[in-house]
Each structure stands twice: as C-alpha cells, then as structure tokens.
C-alpha cells in the first residue's frame, strides 16, 4: 500500500520533469508543400491512401514522395505547389513534412489499437482536417491526458497509469 503510493508519487515526479523538458512552445509550422486535404478527400481518396500504416502500426505515417508520385508523376493542375512534387523527384530528395501531433516520448499510443481494432473514426480525434484547404499549424484537438482519460472512462477502457506511461 505505502510502497504503491511511493511508486505512484515517484512516477508523477519523473513524468512531470520529463513533460517540462519536452513541452516545446507552439511555433509557426512551415510545410514543404501547401498540401490541401479538402481537394483530395472530396475526390474520395481514403485517408489510408497517404497515411498508410494507420490501421496496422502505432503511427499513421506521413506520405513519402513515392505516394504523391502515384498520381502526380505528370501534371494534373497548373498549381506551382503541385510542380514542387516533380522538382523533389528530379533532385532525388525526400519530402520532409513537419509533424504537428506529437505526444511526449513516455506516452504510448497506437493507431492500430484505436483505428484497426477499436474502429474509431479519424474525426473523433483529428476533427475536420479532411475538410481543410491548408495544412494545419496546430493540432485541431489538443492531446491532453484528461482527453484520453475521458474517453477511456466512457468506454470502460484501461485507465491504469501503466497502460499509457512507459
Ligand atoms: C490518389 C491520387 C493522388 C495522390 C496519392 C495525391 N494526389 Fe494530389 N491531387 C490529386 C488530384 C486528382 C488532384 C486534382 C484536384 C483538382 O481537381 O483540383 C490533386 C491536386 C493536387 C495539388 C494541386 C491542387 C491544389 O490547389 O492544392 C497539389 C499541390 C497536390 N495534389 C499535392 C499532393 C501531394 C503533396 C501528394 C502526396 C502527399 C499528393 N498530392 C498525393 C490526386 C492525388
Ligand atoms: C483515439 C484518437 C485518434 C484516432 C481515432 C486517430 N488518431 Fe491520428 N493521432 C492521434 C494521436 C494521439 C497522435 C499523436 C501520436 C504520437 O505522437 O505518438 C496522432 C497522430 C497522427 C498523425 C501524425 C503522424 C503519426 O502517425 O504520428 C497522422 C497522420 C494521423 N494521426 C492520422 C490519423 C488518421 C488518418 C486517422 C483515421 C484513419 C487517425 N489518425 C485516427 C490520435 C488519434
Ligand atoms: C493525398 C494524400 C492525403 C490524404 C488522402 C490524407 N492526408 Fe492527411 N496528410 C497528408 C499530408 C501530405 C500531410 C502533411 C501536410 C499537412 O499537414 O497538411 C498530412 C497531415 C495530416 C495530419 C497531421 C499530422 C501531423 O502530425 O502533422 C492529420 C491528423 C491527417 N493528415 C489526417 C488525415 C485524415 C483524417 C485523412 C482522411 C480524412 C487524411 N489525412 C487524408 C496527406 C494526405
Ligand atoms: C475517443 C475515445 C478514445 C480516445 C480519445 C483515446 N482512446 Fe485509447 N482506447 C480507446 C478504446 C475504445 C480502446 C480499446 C480498443 C480495443 O482494443 O477495442 C483504447 C485503448 C487504448 C490503449 C490500450 C489499453 C490496454 O488495454 O492496454 C492505450 C495504451 C490507449 N488507448 C492510449 C490512449 C492515449 C495515450 C490516448 C490519448 C493520447 C487515448 N488512448 C485516447 C478509446 C480512446
Ligand atoms: C489513457 C492514457 C493515459 C493514462 C491512463 C494516464 N496518462 Fe498521464 N498522460 C497521458 C498523456 C497523453 C500525457 C501527455 C499530455 C499531457 O501532458 O496532458 C500524459 C501526461 C502525464 C504527466 C505529465 C503532464 C502533467 O499533466 O503534469 C503526468 C505527471 C502523468 N501523465 C501522470 C499520470 C498518472 C500518475 C497516471 C495514473 C493515475 C496517468 N498519468 C495515467 C496519458 C495517460
């Protein structure tokens, strides 16, 4: 009992320090290409076309240049942003997307568990990103612990500290 309490207090202290060290201030996000979710999603391409590991791995993944080239090896529009894709290909350079949704390293989260097994919709956690004409500059839904816990309590899922904290 006392031991459990001490371990608990120790965990809170350690996680508190880690959180303090890893919380970066919210800055402006620059993406290499002004990607438009709305134009792609309204054409009927499912999210998994580009976020290819969302059903089978912890991370959804951001698309590689090869994924864009499946459709953009020849021009489809007059957009200079689209032309950038083929310029990356000519240079043999990878597209490096900035990642906006980022949990601290000590928190475990898995898309496979929530999407592949739990069958939750992307919208539940990422809001209306599929309707957005420009890259988001901050998470539409803040990934706070209370938010995870609220849903876990509602759906009677594990709320033990060790389920999410490693
Ligand atoms: C499955 C096919 C497909 C894939 C994969 C795809 N696109 Fe597209 N993209 C389209 C289509 C179709 C259009 C034309 C939309 C329209 O008619 O305006 C388009 C249009 C665009 C445009 C111009 C429209 C605009 O104003 O923004 C850009 C830029 C673009 N895509 C970037 C990308 C990037 C970057 C990737 C890789 C992350 C990508 N696309 C992957 C099908 C695709
Ligand atoms: C239960 C909530 C939840 C659902 C449902 C969900 N996500 Fe996520 N998503 C997250 C969290 C939390 C992160 C941050 C993960 C991290 O930093 O480890 C994230 C991160 C991402 C990222 C950034 C890259 C990565 O994998 O870290 C993409 C892209 C993404 N999600 C796409 C999707 C798509 C597409 C769907 C639906 C097929 C989806 N997500 C469903 C919570 C969710
Ligand atoms: C044609 C490719 C494509 C499709 C389809 C697509 N995405 Fe994306 N997604 C991207 C690209 C490229 C980025 C990085 C640039 C940006 O943020 O706009 C991204 C970024 C994201 C992010 C932010 C990840 C992060 O941490 O920066 C989320 C969340 C996301 N997509 C969810 C979705 C959901 C949900 C769907 C389906 C409704 C979807 N995407 C469909 C290409 C796509
Ligand atoms: C909208 C509801 C919802 C949100 C938000 C949510 N989860 Fe979950 N989570 C679930 C469901 C449902 C399951 C069980 C899926 C299954 O196995 O059927 C689950 C399972 C898990 C598991 C596995 C638990 C076990 O049994 O060991 C972990 C770990 C987890 N979630 C972490 C997180 C984290 C971290 C966050 C916040 C970043 C989060 N979840 C946000 C609904 C949610
Ligand atoms: C369902 C997943 C989940 C469970 C269960 C969970 N946490 Fe967290 N926790 C998170 C996420 C996600 C973050 C990072 C986001 C944030 O700071 O809110 C976090 C951050 C923290 C932080 C650092 C941030 C802060 O608010 O000071 C502490 C300390 C913490 N958790 C302690 C605990 C303890 C103790 C328990 C058990 C009573 C617990 N957590 C259970 C998901 C979870």
XYZ file of C-alpha atoms and ligand atoms in Angstrom:
381
model
C 0.000 0.000 0.000
C 2.642 2.530 1.167
C 5.057 1.152 -1.419
C 2.447 1.522 -4.172
C 1.837 5.119 -3.096
C 5.567 5.927 -3.152
C 5.943 4.392 -6.612
C 2.947 6.460 -7.749
C 4.386 9.712 -6.357
C 7.775 8.858 -7.918
C 6.141 8.286 -11.318
C 4.282 11.603 -11.135
C 7.526 13.452 -10.252
C 9.522 11.820 -13.067
C 6.795 12.311 -15.657
C 6.336 15.923 -14.520
C 10.016 16.679 -15.126
C 10.003 14.884 -18.491
C 6.867 16.794 -19.553
C 8.505 20.083 -18.532
C 11.592 19.266 -20.597
C 9.731 18.094 -23.711
C 6.974 20.700 -23.969
C 8.083 22.932 -26.826
C 6.459 26.355 -27.289
C 3.894 26.458 -30.092
C 5.617 27.944 -33.116
C 4.662 28.599 -36.719
C 4.713 25.414 -38.799
C 6.113 25.541 -42.341
C 5.283 22.598 -44.624
C 7.426 21.934 -47.739
C 4.288 21.920 -49.956
C 0.991 23.704 -49.205
C -0.972 20.439 -49.151
C -4.758 20.643 -49.472
C -6.637 17.843 -47.646
C -10.055 19.003 -48.848
C -9.216 18.692 -52.579
C -8.012 15.108 -52.108
C -10.603 13.875 -49.624
C -13.548 15.235 -51.639
C -12.285 13.209 -54.637
C -12.953 10.143 -52.486
C -9.362 9.097 -51.690
C -9.477 7.441 -48.259
C -7.113 8.674 -45.526
C -5.154 5.401 -45.695
C -4.039 6.212 -49.289
C -1.493 8.580 -47.747
C -1.413 7.584 -44.064
C -0.578 4.036 -44.991
C 0.153 2.427 -41.623
C -2.813 3.888 -39.712
C -4.628 0.560 -39.358
C -1.656 -1.666 -38.671
C 1.010 0.248 -36.719
C 1.278 2.693 -33.793
C 1.995 5.592 -36.181
C -0.297 6.619 -39.035
C 2.714 7.808 -41.013
C 3.158 10.845 -43.268
C 3.307 10.231 -47.037
C 6.588 9.737 -48.866
C 7.376 11.350 -52.230
C 6.554 7.979 -53.876
C 2.975 8.165 -52.569
C 2.470 11.603 -54.167
C 4.046 10.358 -57.410
C 1.457 7.566 -57.725
C -0.845 10.303 -59.041
C 1.425 13.299 -59.704
C 4.199 11.972 -61.975
C 2.565 14.092 -64.725
C 0.818 17.463 -64.094
C -2.908 17.399 -63.239
C -3.288 21.092 -62.400
C -1.446 24.363 -63.045
C -0.558 24.669 -59.358
C 3.108 25.564 -58.669
C 2.712 23.653 -55.398
C 1.970 20.506 -57.426
C 5.052 21.183 -59.618
C 7.194 21.050 -56.453
C 6.475 17.293 -56.222
C 8.226 16.631 -59.535
C 11.057 19.001 -58.595
C 11.657 16.888 -55.468
C 11.666 13.790 -57.707
C 14.185 15.364 -60.143
C 16.513 16.232 -57.258
C 16.032 12.770 -55.754
C 15.153 14.496 -52.490
C 12.649 13.262 -49.880
C 9.745 15.491 -48.801
C 10.080 16.171 -45.080
C 6.686 17.024 -43.593
C 6.650 18.752 -40.225
C 4.745 16.707 -37.629
C 2.168 18.575 -35.575
C 0.612 15.879 -33.442
C 3.283 14.714 -31.073
C 2.966 13.021 -27.700
C 5.820 13.072 -25.186
C 8.121 10.047 -25.568
C 6.952 8.500 -22.301
C 3.353 8.120 -23.512
C 2.327 5.091 -25.535
C -0.402 5.499 -28.152
C -1.268 3.209 -31.060
C -3.364 3.902 -34.173
C -3.637 0.164 -34.804
C -5.346 -0.251 -31.419
C -7.743 2.698 -31.843
C -8.452 2.571 -35.603
C -7.661 -1.006 -36.680
C -9.115 -2.741 -33.610
C -11.222 -0.063 -31.807
C -12.804 1.127 -35.115
C -12.756 4.785 -34.006
C -13.142 7.362 -36.765
C -10.283 9.771 -37.513
C -12.702 12.664 -36.941
C -13.150 11.739 -33.273
C -9.549 12.744 -32.598
C -8.468 14.886 -35.578
C -11.646 16.897 -36.145
C -12.272 18.330 -39.608
C -8.728 18.094 -41.033
C -10.125 16.210 -44.040
C -12.099 19.358 -44.995
C -9.175 21.727 -44.543
C -7.796 23.550 -47.639
C -4.422 24.350 -45.990
C -2.008 22.484 -43.695
C -2.917 22.892 -40.023
C -0.492 24.923 -37.919
C -1.546 23.360 -34.630
C -3.487 20.265 -33.508
C -7.240 20.693 -34.049
C -7.792 18.617 -30.888
C -5.289 19.069 -28.035
C -3.808 15.717 -26.990
C -4.123 16.189 -23.241
C -4.178 13.368 -20.713
C -7.672 14.360 -19.493
C -8.956 13.950 -23.039
C -7.561 10.398 -23.319
C -8.947 9.529 -19.870
C -12.424 10.942 -20.503
C -12.960 8.647 -23.479
C -11.361 5.668 -21.736
C -13.734 6.078 -18.753
C -16.778 6.478 -21.021
C -15.895 3.359 -22.975
C -14.689 1.359 -19.963
C -11.135 1.012 -21.327
C -7.977 0.739 -19.174
C -7.122 3.874 -17.115
C -4.149 2.436 -15.219
C -1.090 4.741 -15.405
C 0.995 1.894 -16.840
C -1.309 1.400 -19.827
C -0.177 4.723 -21.323
C 3.070 5.556 -19.484
C 6.217 3.542 -20.072
C -4.666 9.001 -55.336
C -4.216 10.102 -56.166
C -3.467 11.247 -55.501
C -2.430 11.162 -54.599
C -1.795 9.922 -53.979
C -2.003 12.526 -54.347
N -2.771 13.393 -55.089
Fe -2.559 15.416 -55.176
N -4.145 15.569 -56.417
C -4.875 14.504 -56.907
C -5.933 15.002 -57.771
C -6.960 14.167 -58.503
C -5.786 16.402 -57.808
C -6.624 17.398 -58.594
C -7.601 18.081 -57.715
C -8.364 19.099 -58.533
O -9.022 18.685 -59.470
O -8.242 20.254 -58.191
C -4.649 16.721 -56.950
C -4.178 18.008 -56.751
C -3.042 18.334 -56.043
C -2.460 19.660 -55.937
C -2.969 20.908 -56.633
C -4.276 21.337 -56.062
C -4.140 22.419 -55.056
O -4.585 23.518 -55.336
O -3.623 22.164 -53.977
C -1.372 19.547 -55.112
C -0.431 20.656 -54.680
C -1.278 18.164 -54.702
N -2.293 17.448 -55.292
C -0.301 17.670 -53.850
C -0.187 16.332 -53.498
C 0.859 15.822 -52.614
C 1.921 16.662 -51.948
C 0.683 14.476 -52.521
C 1.462 13.487 -51.693
C 1.420 13.756 -50.269
C -0.487 14.148 -53.334
N -0.972 15.294 -53.909
C -0.970 12.862 -53.492
C -4.648 13.171 -56.645
C -3.675 12.657 -55.789
C -8.186 7.904 -30.449
C -7.666 9.090 -31.135
C -7.156 9.004 -32.544
C -7.794 8.480 -33.666
C -9.149 7.784 -33.732
C -6.917 8.741 -34.783
N -5.779 9.378 -34.351
Fe -4.226 10.006 -35.508
N -3.189 10.645 -33.831
C -3.665 10.506 -32.541
C -2.584 10.805 -31.611
C -2.675 10.748 -30.096
C -1.457 11.154 -32.402
C -0.045 11.521 -31.928
C 0.744 10.222 -31.861
C 2.149 10.336 -31.315
O 2.724 11.432 -31.230
O 2.713 9.262 -30.978
C -1.886 11.060 -33.799
C -1.069 11.324 -34.898
C -1.485 11.200 -36.228
C -0.681 11.554 -37.397
C 0.729 12.120 -37.367
C 1.711 11.019 -37.736
C 1.778 9.925 -36.701
O 1.395 8.792 -37.039
O 2.174 10.189 -35.560
C -1.447 11.297 -38.507
C -1.050 11.497 -39.961
C -2.724 10.766 -38.044
N -2.696 10.721 -36.668
C -3.738 10.355 -38.891
C -4.894 9.674 -38.478
C -5.874 9.087 -39.399
C -5.797 9.127 -40.908
C -6.840 8.514 -38.604
C -8.066 7.709 -39.042
C -7.848 6.601 -40.009
C -6.462 8.761 -37.202
N -5.272 9.433 -37.175
C -7.201 8.376 -36.091
C -4.933 10.160 -32.170
C -5.883 9.562 -32.989
C -3.444 12.559 -50.783
C -2.773 12.352 -49.515
C -3.525 12.508 -48.212
C -4.791 12.081 -47.886
C -5.806 11.346 -48.757
C -4.993 12.428 -46.494
N -3.874 13.045 -45.989
Fe -3.579 13.660 -44.088
N -1.769 14.491 -44.589
C -1.219 14.423 -45.854
C -0.015 15.246 -45.879
C 0.882 15.482 -47.077
C 0.142 15.772 -44.573
C 1.269 16.719 -44.084
C 0.970 18.144 -44.530
C -0.196 18.751 -43.798
O -0.192 18.792 -42.592
O -1.142 19.205 -44.487
C -0.987 15.281 -43.794
C -1.197 15.568 -42.461
C -2.230 15.013 -41.686
C -2.383 15.177 -40.262
C -1.449 15.983 -39.369
C -0.289 15.090 -38.966
C 0.762 15.823 -38.183
O 1.006 15.475 -37.022
O 1.355 16.762 -38.726
C -3.509 14.504 -39.887
C -4.065 14.395 -38.486
C -4.082 13.953 -41.077
N -3.272 14.270 -42.160
C -5.260 13.241 -41.126
C -5.896 12.833 -42.293
C -7.235 12.291 -42.339
C -8.130 12.097 -41.122
C -7.499 11.993 -43.650
C -8.788 11.456 -44.259
C -9.989 12.196 -43.908
C -6.311 12.357 -44.413
N -5.371 12.879 -43.558
C -6.160 12.177 -45.788
C -1.700 13.704 -46.926
C -2.961 13.122 -47.007
C -12.443 8.671 -28.402
C -12.014 7.632 -27.491
C -10.559 7.468 -27.155
C -9.597 8.446 -27.002
C -9.730 9.938 -27.173
C -8.394 7.744 -26.632
N -8.611 6.398 -26.554
Fe -7.225 4.941 -26.076
N -8.615 3.500 -26.375
C -9.925 3.717 -26.773
C -10.572 2.438 -26.999
C -12.028 2.237 -27.429
C -9.613 1.439 -26.728
C -9.793 -0.085 -26.820
C -9.689 -0.515 -28.288
C -9.909 -2.009 -28.418
O -8.984 -2.754 -28.073
O -11.001 -2.370 -28.852
C -8.384 2.146 -26.325
C -7.210 1.510 -25.934
C -6.044 2.156 -25.565
C -4.844 1.512 -25.075
C -4.684 0.027 -24.789
C -5.163 -0.202 -23.346
C -4.962 -1.604 -22.844
O -5.951 -2.343 -22.776
O -3.826 -1.959 -22.518
C -3.913 2.507 -24.835
C -2.499 2.352 -24.309
C -4.542 3.767 -25.176
N -5.827 3.523 -25.601
C -3.920 5.007 -25.072
C -4.537 6.224 -25.372
C -3.872 7.523 -25.284
C -2.448 7.743 -24.846
C -4.806 8.460 -25.643
C -4.659 9.965 -25.732
C -3.499 10.459 -26.448
C -6.035 7.754 -25.978
N -5.828 6.411 -25.794
C -7.188 8.388 -26.383
C -10.537 4.923 -26.923
C -9.928 6.175 -26.872
C -5.203 6.904 -21.394
C -3.821 7.290 -21.316
C -3.249 7.809 -20.008
C -3.372 7.270 -18.743
C -4.200 6.057 -18.326
C -2.573 8.097 -17.868
N -1.976 9.104 -18.596
Fe -0.710 10.515 -17.849
N -0.549 11.380 -19.717
C -1.179 10.917 -20.840
C -0.842 11.800 -21.930
C -1.340 11.678 -23.361
C 0.034 12.779 -21.423
C 0.708 13.916 -22.206
C -0.249 15.035 -22.495
C -0.433 15.899 -21.303
O 0.555 16.402 -20.772
O -1.606 16.081 -20.897
C 0.191 12.484 -20.016
C 0.976 13.243 -19.150
C 1.172 12.952 -17.799
C 2.008 13.725 -16.912
C 2.816 14.949 -17.279
C 1.925 16.121 -17.634
C 1.236 16.763 -16.449
O -0.015 16.921 -16.551
O 1.882 17.129 -15.483
C 1.936 13.128 -15.682
C 2.641 13.575 -14.398
C 1.063 11.972 -15.804
N 0.620 11.907 -17.110
C 0.766 11.084 -14.773
C -0.136 10.040 -14.852
C -0.514 9.181 -13.726
C 0.064 9.279 -12.320
C -1.439 8.291 -14.218
C -2.235 7.236 -13.457
C -3.063 7.756 -12.367
C -1.634 8.588 -15.648
N -0.831 9.662 -15.988
C -2.457 7.876 -16.489
C -1.979 9.807 -20.936
C -2.361 8.970 -19.892
